[in-house]
Coordinates of C-alpha atoms and ligand atoms in Angstrom, one line a residue:
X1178 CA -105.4 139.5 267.8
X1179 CA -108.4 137.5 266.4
X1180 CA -108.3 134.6 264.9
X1181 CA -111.1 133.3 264.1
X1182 CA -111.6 131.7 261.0
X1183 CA -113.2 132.9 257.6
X1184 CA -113.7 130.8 254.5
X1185 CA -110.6 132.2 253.1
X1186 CA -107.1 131.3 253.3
X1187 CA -104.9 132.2 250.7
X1188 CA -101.9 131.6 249.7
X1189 CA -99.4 134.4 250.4
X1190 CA -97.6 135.7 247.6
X1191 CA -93.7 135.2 248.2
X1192 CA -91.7 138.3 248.4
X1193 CA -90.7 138.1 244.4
X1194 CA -94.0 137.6 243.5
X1195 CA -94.8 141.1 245.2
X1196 CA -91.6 142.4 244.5
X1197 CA -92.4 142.0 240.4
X1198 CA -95.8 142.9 241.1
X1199 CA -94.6 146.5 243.0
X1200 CA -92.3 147.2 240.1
X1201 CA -94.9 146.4 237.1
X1202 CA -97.4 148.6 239.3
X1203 CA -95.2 151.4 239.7
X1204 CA -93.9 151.5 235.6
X1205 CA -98.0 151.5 235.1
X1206 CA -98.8 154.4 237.3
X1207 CA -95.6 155.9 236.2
X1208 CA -97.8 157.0 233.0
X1209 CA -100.0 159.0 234.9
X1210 CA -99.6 160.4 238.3
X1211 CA -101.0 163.0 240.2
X1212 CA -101.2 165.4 237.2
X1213 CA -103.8 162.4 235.8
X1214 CA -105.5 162.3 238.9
X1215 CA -106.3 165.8 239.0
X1216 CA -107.7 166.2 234.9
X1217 CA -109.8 163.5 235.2
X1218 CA -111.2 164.3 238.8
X1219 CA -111.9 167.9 236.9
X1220 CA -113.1 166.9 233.8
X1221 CA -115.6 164.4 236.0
X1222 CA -114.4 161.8 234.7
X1223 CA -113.4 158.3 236.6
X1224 CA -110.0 157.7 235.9
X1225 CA -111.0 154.6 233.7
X1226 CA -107.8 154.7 231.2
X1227 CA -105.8 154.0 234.8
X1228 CA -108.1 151.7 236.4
X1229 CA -108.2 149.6 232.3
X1230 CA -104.3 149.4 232.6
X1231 CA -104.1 148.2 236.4
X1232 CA -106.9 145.6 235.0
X1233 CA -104.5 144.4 232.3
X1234 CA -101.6 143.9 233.9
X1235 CA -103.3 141.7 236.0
X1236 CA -103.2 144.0 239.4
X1237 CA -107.0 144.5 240.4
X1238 CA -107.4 140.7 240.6
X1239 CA -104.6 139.7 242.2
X1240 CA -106.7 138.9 245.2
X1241 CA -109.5 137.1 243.3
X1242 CA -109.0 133.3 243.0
X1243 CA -107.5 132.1 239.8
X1244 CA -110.3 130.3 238.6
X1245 CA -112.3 133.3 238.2
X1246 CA -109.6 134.9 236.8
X1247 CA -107.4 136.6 239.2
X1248 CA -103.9 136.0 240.6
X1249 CA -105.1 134.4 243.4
X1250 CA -102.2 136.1 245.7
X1251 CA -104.2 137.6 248.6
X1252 CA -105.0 140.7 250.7
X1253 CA -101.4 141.2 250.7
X1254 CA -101.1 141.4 246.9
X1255 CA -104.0 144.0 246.7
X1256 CA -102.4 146.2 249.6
X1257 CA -99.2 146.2 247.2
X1258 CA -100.8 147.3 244.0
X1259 CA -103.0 149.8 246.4
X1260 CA -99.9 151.5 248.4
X1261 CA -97.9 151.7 245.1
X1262 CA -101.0 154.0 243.1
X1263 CA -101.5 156.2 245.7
X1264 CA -97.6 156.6 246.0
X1265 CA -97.5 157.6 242.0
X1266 CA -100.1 160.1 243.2
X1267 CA -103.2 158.7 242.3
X1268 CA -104.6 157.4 245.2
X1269 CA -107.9 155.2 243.8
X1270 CA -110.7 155.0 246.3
X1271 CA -112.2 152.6 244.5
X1272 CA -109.6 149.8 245.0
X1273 CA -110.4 149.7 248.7
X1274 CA -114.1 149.2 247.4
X1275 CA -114.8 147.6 243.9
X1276 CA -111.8 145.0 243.9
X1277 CA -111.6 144.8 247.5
X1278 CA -114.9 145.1 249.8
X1279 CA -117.0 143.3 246.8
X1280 CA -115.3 140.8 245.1
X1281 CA -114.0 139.7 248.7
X1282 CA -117.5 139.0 249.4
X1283 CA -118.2 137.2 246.4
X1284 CA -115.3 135.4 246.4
X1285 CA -115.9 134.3 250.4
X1286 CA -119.6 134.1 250.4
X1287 CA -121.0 134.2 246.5
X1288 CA -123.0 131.1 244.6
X1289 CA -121.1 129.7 242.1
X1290 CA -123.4 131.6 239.7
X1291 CA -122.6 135.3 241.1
X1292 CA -118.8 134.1 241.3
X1293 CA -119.0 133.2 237.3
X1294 CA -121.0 136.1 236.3
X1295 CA -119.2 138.7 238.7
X1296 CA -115.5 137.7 239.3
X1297 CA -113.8 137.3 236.5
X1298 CA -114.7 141.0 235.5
X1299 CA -113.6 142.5 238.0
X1300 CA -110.4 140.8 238.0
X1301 CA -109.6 142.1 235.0
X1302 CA -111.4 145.9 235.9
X1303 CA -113.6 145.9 232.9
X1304 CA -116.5 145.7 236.0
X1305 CA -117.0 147.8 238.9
X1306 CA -119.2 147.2 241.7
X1307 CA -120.3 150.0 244.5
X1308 CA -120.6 149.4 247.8
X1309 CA -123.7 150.7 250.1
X1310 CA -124.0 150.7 253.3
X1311 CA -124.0 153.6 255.2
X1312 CA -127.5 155.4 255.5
X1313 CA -128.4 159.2 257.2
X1314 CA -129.6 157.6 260.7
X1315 CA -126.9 154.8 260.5
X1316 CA -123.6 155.6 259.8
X1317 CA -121.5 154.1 262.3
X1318 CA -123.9 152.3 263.7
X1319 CA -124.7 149.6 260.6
X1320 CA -127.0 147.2 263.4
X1321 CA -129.6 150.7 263.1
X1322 CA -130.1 150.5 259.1
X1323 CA -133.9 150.8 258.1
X1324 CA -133.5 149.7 254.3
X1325 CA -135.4 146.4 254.3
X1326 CA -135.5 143.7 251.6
X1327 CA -139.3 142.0 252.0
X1328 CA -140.0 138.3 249.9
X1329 CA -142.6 139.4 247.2
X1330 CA -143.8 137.2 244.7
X1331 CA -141.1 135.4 244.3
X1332 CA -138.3 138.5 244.3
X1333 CA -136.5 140.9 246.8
X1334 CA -138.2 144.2 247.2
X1335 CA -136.0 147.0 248.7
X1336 CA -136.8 150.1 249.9
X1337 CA -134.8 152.6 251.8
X1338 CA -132.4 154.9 251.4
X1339 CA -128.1 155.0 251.6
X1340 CA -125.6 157.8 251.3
X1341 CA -122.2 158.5 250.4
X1342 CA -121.9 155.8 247.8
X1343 CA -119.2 156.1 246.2
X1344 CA -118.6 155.6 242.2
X1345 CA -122.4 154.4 241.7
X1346 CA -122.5 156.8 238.4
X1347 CA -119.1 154.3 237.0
X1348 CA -120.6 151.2 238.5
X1349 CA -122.2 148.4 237.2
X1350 CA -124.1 147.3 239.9
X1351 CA -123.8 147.1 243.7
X1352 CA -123.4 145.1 247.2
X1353 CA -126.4 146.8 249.1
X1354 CA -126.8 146.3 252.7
X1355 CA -130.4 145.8 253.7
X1356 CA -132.4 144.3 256.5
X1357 CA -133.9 141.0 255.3
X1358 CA -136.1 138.0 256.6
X1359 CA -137.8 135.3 255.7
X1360 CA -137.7 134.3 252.0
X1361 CA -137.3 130.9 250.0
X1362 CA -134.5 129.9 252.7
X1363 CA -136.8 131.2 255.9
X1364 CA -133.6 133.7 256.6
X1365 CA -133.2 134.7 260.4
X1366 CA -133.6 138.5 260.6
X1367 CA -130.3 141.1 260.9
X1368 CA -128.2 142.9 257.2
X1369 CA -127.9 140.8 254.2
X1370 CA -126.3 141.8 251.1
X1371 CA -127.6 142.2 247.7
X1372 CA -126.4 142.5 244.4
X1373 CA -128.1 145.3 242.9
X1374 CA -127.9 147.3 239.1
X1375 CA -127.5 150.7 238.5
X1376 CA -129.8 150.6 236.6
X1377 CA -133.2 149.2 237.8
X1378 CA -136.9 150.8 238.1
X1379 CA -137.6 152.4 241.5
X1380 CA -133.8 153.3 241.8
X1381 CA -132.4 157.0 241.7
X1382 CA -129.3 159.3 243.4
X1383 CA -129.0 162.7 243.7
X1384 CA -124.9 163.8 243.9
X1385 CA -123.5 165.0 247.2
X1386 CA -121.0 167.9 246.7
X1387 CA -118.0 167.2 248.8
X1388 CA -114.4 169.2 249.2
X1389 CA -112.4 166.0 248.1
X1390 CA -110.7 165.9 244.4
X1391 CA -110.9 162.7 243.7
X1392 CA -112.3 161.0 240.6
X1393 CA -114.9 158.9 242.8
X1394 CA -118.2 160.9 242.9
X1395 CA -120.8 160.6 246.4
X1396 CA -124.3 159.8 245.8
X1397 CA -127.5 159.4 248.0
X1398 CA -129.4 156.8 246.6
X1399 CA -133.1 156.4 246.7
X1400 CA -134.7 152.8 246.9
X1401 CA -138.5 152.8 246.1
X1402 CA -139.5 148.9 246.0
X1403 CA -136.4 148.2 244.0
X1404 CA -136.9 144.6 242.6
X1405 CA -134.1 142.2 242.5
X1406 CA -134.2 138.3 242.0
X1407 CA -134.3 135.7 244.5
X1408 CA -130.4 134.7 244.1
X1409 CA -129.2 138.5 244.2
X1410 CA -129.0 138.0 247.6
X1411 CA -124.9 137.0 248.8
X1412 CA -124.6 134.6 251.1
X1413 CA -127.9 133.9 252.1
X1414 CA -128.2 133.5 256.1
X1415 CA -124.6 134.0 256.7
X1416 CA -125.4 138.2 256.3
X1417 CA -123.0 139.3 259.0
X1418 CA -120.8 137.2 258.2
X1419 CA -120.3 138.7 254.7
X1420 CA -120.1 141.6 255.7
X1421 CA -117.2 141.2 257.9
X1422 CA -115.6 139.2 255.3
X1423 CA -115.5 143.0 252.9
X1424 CA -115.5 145.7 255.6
X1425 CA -111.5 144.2 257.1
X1426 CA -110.2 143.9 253.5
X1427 CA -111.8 147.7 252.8
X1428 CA -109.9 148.7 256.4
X1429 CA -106.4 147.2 255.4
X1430 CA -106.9 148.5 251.4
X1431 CA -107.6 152.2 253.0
X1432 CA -104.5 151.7 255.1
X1433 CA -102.5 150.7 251.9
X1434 CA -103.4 153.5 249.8
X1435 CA -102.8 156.1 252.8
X1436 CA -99.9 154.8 253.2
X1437 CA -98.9 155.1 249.7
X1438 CA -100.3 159.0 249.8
X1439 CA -97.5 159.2 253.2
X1440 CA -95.0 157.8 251.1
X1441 CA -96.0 160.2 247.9
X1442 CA -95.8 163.2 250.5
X1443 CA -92.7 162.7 252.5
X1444 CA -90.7 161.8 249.5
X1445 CA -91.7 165.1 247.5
X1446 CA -90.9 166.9 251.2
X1447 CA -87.1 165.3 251.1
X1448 CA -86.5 166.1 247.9
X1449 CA -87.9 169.6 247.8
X1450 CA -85.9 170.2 251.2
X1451 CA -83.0 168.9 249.7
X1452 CA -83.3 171.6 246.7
X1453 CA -84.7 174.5 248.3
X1454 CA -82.2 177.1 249.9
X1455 CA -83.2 180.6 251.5
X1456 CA -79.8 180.9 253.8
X1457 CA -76.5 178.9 253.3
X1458 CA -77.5 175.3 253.8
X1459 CA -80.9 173.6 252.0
X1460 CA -83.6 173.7 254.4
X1461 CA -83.3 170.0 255.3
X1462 CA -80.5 171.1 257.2
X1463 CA -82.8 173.0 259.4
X1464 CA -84.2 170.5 262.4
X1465 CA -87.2 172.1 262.2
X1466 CA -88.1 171.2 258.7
X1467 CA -86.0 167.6 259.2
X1468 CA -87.1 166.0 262.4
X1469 CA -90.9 166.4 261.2
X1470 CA -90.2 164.6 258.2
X1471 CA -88.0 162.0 259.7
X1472 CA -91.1 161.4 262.5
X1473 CA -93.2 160.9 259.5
X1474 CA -91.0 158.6 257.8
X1475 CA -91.2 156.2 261.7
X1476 CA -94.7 156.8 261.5
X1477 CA -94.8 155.4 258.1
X1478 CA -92.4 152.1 258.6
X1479 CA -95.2 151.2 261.6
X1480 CA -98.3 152.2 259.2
X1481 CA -96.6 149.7 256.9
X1482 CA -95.7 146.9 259.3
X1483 CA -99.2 147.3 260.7
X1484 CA -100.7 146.5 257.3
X1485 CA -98.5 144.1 256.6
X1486 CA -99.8 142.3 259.9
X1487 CA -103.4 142.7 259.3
X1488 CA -103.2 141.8 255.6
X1489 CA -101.2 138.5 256.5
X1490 CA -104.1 137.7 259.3
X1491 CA -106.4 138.5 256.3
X1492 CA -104.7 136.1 254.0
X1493 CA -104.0 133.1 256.7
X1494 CA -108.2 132.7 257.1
X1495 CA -108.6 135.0 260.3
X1496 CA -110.7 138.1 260.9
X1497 CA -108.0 139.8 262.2
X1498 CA -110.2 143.1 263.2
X1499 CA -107.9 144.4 265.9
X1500 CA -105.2 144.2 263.4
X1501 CA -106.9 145.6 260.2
X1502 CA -108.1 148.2 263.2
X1503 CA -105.1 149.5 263.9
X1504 CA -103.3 149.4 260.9
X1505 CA -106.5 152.0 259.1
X1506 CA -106.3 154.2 262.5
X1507 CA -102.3 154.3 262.0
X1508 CA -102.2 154.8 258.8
X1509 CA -104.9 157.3 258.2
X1510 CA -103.2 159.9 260.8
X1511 CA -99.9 159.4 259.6
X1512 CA -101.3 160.4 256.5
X1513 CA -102.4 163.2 258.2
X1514 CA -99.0 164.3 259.7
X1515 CA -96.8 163.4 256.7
X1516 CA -99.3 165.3 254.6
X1517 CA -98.9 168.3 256.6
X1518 CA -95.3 168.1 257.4
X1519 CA -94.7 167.5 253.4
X1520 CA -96.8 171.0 253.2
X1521 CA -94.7 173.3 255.9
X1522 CA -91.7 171.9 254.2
X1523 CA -92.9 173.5 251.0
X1524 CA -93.8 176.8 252.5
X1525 CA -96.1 178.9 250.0
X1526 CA -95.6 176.2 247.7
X1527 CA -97.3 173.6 250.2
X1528 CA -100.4 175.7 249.0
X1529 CA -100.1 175.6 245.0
X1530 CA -101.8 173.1 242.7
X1531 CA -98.0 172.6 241.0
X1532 CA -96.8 170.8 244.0
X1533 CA -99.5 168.4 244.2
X1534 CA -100.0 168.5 248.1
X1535 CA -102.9 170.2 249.1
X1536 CA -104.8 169.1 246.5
X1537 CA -104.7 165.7 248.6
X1538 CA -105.8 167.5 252.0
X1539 CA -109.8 166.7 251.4
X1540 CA -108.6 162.8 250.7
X1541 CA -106.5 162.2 253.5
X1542 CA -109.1 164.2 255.7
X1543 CA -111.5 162.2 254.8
X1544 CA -109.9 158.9 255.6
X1545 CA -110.1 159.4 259.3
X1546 CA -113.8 159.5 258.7
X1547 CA -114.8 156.7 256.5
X1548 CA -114.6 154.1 255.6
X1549 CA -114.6 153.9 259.6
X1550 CA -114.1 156.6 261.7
X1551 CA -110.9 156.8 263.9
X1552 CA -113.5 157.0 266.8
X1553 CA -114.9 153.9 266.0
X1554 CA -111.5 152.0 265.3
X1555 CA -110.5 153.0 268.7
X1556 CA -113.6 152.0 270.3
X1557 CA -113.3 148.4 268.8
X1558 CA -109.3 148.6 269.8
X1559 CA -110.4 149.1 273.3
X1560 CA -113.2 146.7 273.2
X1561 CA -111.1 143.5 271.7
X1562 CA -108.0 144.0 272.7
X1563 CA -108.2 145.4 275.8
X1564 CA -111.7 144.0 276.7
X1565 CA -112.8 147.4 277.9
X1566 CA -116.7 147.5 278.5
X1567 CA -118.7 149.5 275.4
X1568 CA -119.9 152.9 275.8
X1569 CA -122.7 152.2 273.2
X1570 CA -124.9 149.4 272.0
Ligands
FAD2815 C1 -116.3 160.7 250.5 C2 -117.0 159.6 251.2 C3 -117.1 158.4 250.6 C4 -117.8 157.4 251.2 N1 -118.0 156.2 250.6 C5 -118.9 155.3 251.0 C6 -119.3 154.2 250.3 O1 -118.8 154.0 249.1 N2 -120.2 153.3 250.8 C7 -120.8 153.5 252.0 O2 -121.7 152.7 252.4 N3 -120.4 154.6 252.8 C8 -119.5 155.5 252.3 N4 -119.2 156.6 253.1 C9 -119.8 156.8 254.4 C10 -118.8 156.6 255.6 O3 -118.5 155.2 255.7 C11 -119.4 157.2 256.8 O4 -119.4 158.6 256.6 C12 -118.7 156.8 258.1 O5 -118.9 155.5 258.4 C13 -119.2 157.6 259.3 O6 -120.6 157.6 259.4 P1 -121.4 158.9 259.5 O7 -121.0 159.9 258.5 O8 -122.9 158.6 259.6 O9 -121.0 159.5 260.9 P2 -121.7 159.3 262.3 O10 -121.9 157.8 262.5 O11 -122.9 160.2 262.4 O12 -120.6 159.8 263.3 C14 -120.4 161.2 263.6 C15 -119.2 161.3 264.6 O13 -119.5 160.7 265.8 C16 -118.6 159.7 266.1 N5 -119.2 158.5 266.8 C17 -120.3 157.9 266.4 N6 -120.6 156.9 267.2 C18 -119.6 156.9 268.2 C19 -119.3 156.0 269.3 N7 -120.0 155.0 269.6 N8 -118.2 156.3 270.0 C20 -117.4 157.4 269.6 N9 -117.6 158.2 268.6 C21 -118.7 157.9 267.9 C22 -118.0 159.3 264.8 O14 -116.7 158.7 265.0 C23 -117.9 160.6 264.0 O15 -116.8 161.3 264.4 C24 -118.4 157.6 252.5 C25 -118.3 158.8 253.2 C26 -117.6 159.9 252.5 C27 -117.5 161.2 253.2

């Protein structure tokens, strides 16, 4: 596994801390659950009552250092307070992006300026930043972006396009991904990120219609010579660098909240199996129904161990990509099995809203697709760890 350093080594909580943290997570998300989830996906709206109460308790900043306001706890920490949401049934994209892939950044790579203006808000939730990369001819491939940032009189100018960004219409601003040279600091060519509003002339989305319930909308967004200052930029030359520094915490925080949808899943599975008799004996009884779920519940405990690993490398300093790798690829199709298994186990009821099961199937889909497809995860698996040659470049 990697270890290379980043700018950030944080103290590991100790298992108390997490343990009190778990518990104050779950009696939060005890108050609204899946039912939540699913009326304010409906209604459109963006689960902001949820995300307010996580914010005051403390839990979306327990990764951000304390003085900017957060707990200062780590990676670790925010895979907790992740795992446990999903596992009430409301599994937040937005934590593996807003508290997670941004504020990392900022926190790693951000002047002292964006640290004070930015931080300390979304510690406490009451601000939400996007996160846009991903573009129609680059998706996987993030070296073949065409938005470009050019020096203009004495601001960035950006112009391009990105897609599937999440929570835009609920955000306050966001990180944008761009191609960039030159400017006051004579920057090397390659991505930079920018701080961008979301709500600036020359900028405007169109919504993407996807089969997900979740309260996060999609956008394409449309940059036409968007102007930004000189210091929006994040971390100045270091671009790839700060990207790296958001895109493992984003892996390990997509990991956590899968695995907190496997947990949700398997433990409605056991206890409906428990319940549910159509012979003699309750359908647990039946190998069929039991050894699935029991293979889910192994697949689990290694999803788990595996984001424990790669949030620990994450909090000790290191990159820890092979780790943070496998514990999204692991995780997402565990997800996938303990989803399905959960569903069989309920037999026509797998199928009704009631149960709360399938009305995850879009989420959990989607999680082998993005924030990194499995393809991809496996092709940096076999290029790291097993120093395989690349099939692309
Ligand atoms: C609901 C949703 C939310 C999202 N939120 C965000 C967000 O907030 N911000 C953001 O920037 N992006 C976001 N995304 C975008 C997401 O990160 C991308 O969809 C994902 O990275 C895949 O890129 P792509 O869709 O362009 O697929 P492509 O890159 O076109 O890939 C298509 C298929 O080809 C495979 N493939 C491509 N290259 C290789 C290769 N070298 N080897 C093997 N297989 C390969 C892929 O694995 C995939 O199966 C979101 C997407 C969705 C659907």
């Amino acid at each position: 596994m990697s270890t290379t350093s980043s700018p950030r080594a944080t103290a590991t909580a100790g298992a108390e801390e997490l343990a009190a943290l778990r518990a104050a997570v779950r009696q939060v998300c005890s108050r609204f659950g899946h039912d939540y989830y699913l009326r304010t996906s409906a209604e459109g709206g963006n689960a902001r009552e949820l995300w307010t109460a996580l914010g005051e308790i403390g839990a979306l900043g327990v990764a951000i250092p304390e003085e900017h306001g957060g707990g200062g706890q780590g990676i670790e920490a925010l895979a907790v307070v992740a795992e446990e949401v999903a596992a009430c049934g409301s599994p937040l994209m937005l934590i593996a992006l807003s508290p997670a892939v941004c504020a990392t950044m900022l926190a790693d790579h951000g002047s002292p300026a964006q640290q004070q203006e930015w931080l300390p808000g979304l510690a406490d939730g009451s601000k939400v930043l996007a996160f846009a990369i991903t573009e129609p001819d680059a998706g996987s491939n993030a070296h073949n972006i065409s938005t470009r940032a050019v020096f203009e009189d004495g601001a960035w100018v950006l112009s391009g396009q990105k897609y599937y960004v999440s929570h835009v219409d609920n955000a306050d601003a966001m990180v944008v991904i761009a191609d960039a040279q030159g400017g006051p600091d004579q920057l090397p060519p390659g991505p930079k990120a920018f701080l961008v509003p979301t709500e600036v002339e020359g900028l405007s989305r169109s919504e993407i219609a996807v089969e997900i319930i979740s309260p996060e909308r999609q956008y394409s967004l449309f940059l036409d010579r968007v102007r930004v200052p000189a210091d929006a930029i994040v971390g100045g030359e270091r671009g790839l660098g700060v990207l790296f520094s958001g895109l493992n915490p984003e892996r390990i925080l997509s990991a956590a909240l899968l695995n907190g949808i496997s947990r949700y899943a398997v433990d409605k599975a056991v206890a409906y199996a428990r319940d549910r008799v159509v012979w003699s004996e309750p359908i647990g009884a039946h190998q069929a129904i039991a050894h699935p779920l029991a293979r889910a519940e192994t697949r689990l405990t290694a999803a788990r161990l595996l984001t424990l690993e790669a949030a620990r490398a994450a909090d000790r300093g290191e990159t820890g990509g092979v780790a943070a790798a496998m514990a999204k690829l692991e995780a997402s199709e565990t997800a996938s099995l303990a989803l399905d298994a959960a569903m069989q186990t309920h037999g026509g009821n797998g199928m009704a809203r009631e149960y709360g099961l399938a009305t995850l199937s879009g989420l959990v889909r989607l999680f082998r697709i993005a924030p990194v497809s499995s393809e991809m995860l496996l092709n940096h698996i076999a290029h790291k760890a097993l120093r395989l040659p690349r099939s692309y470049r």
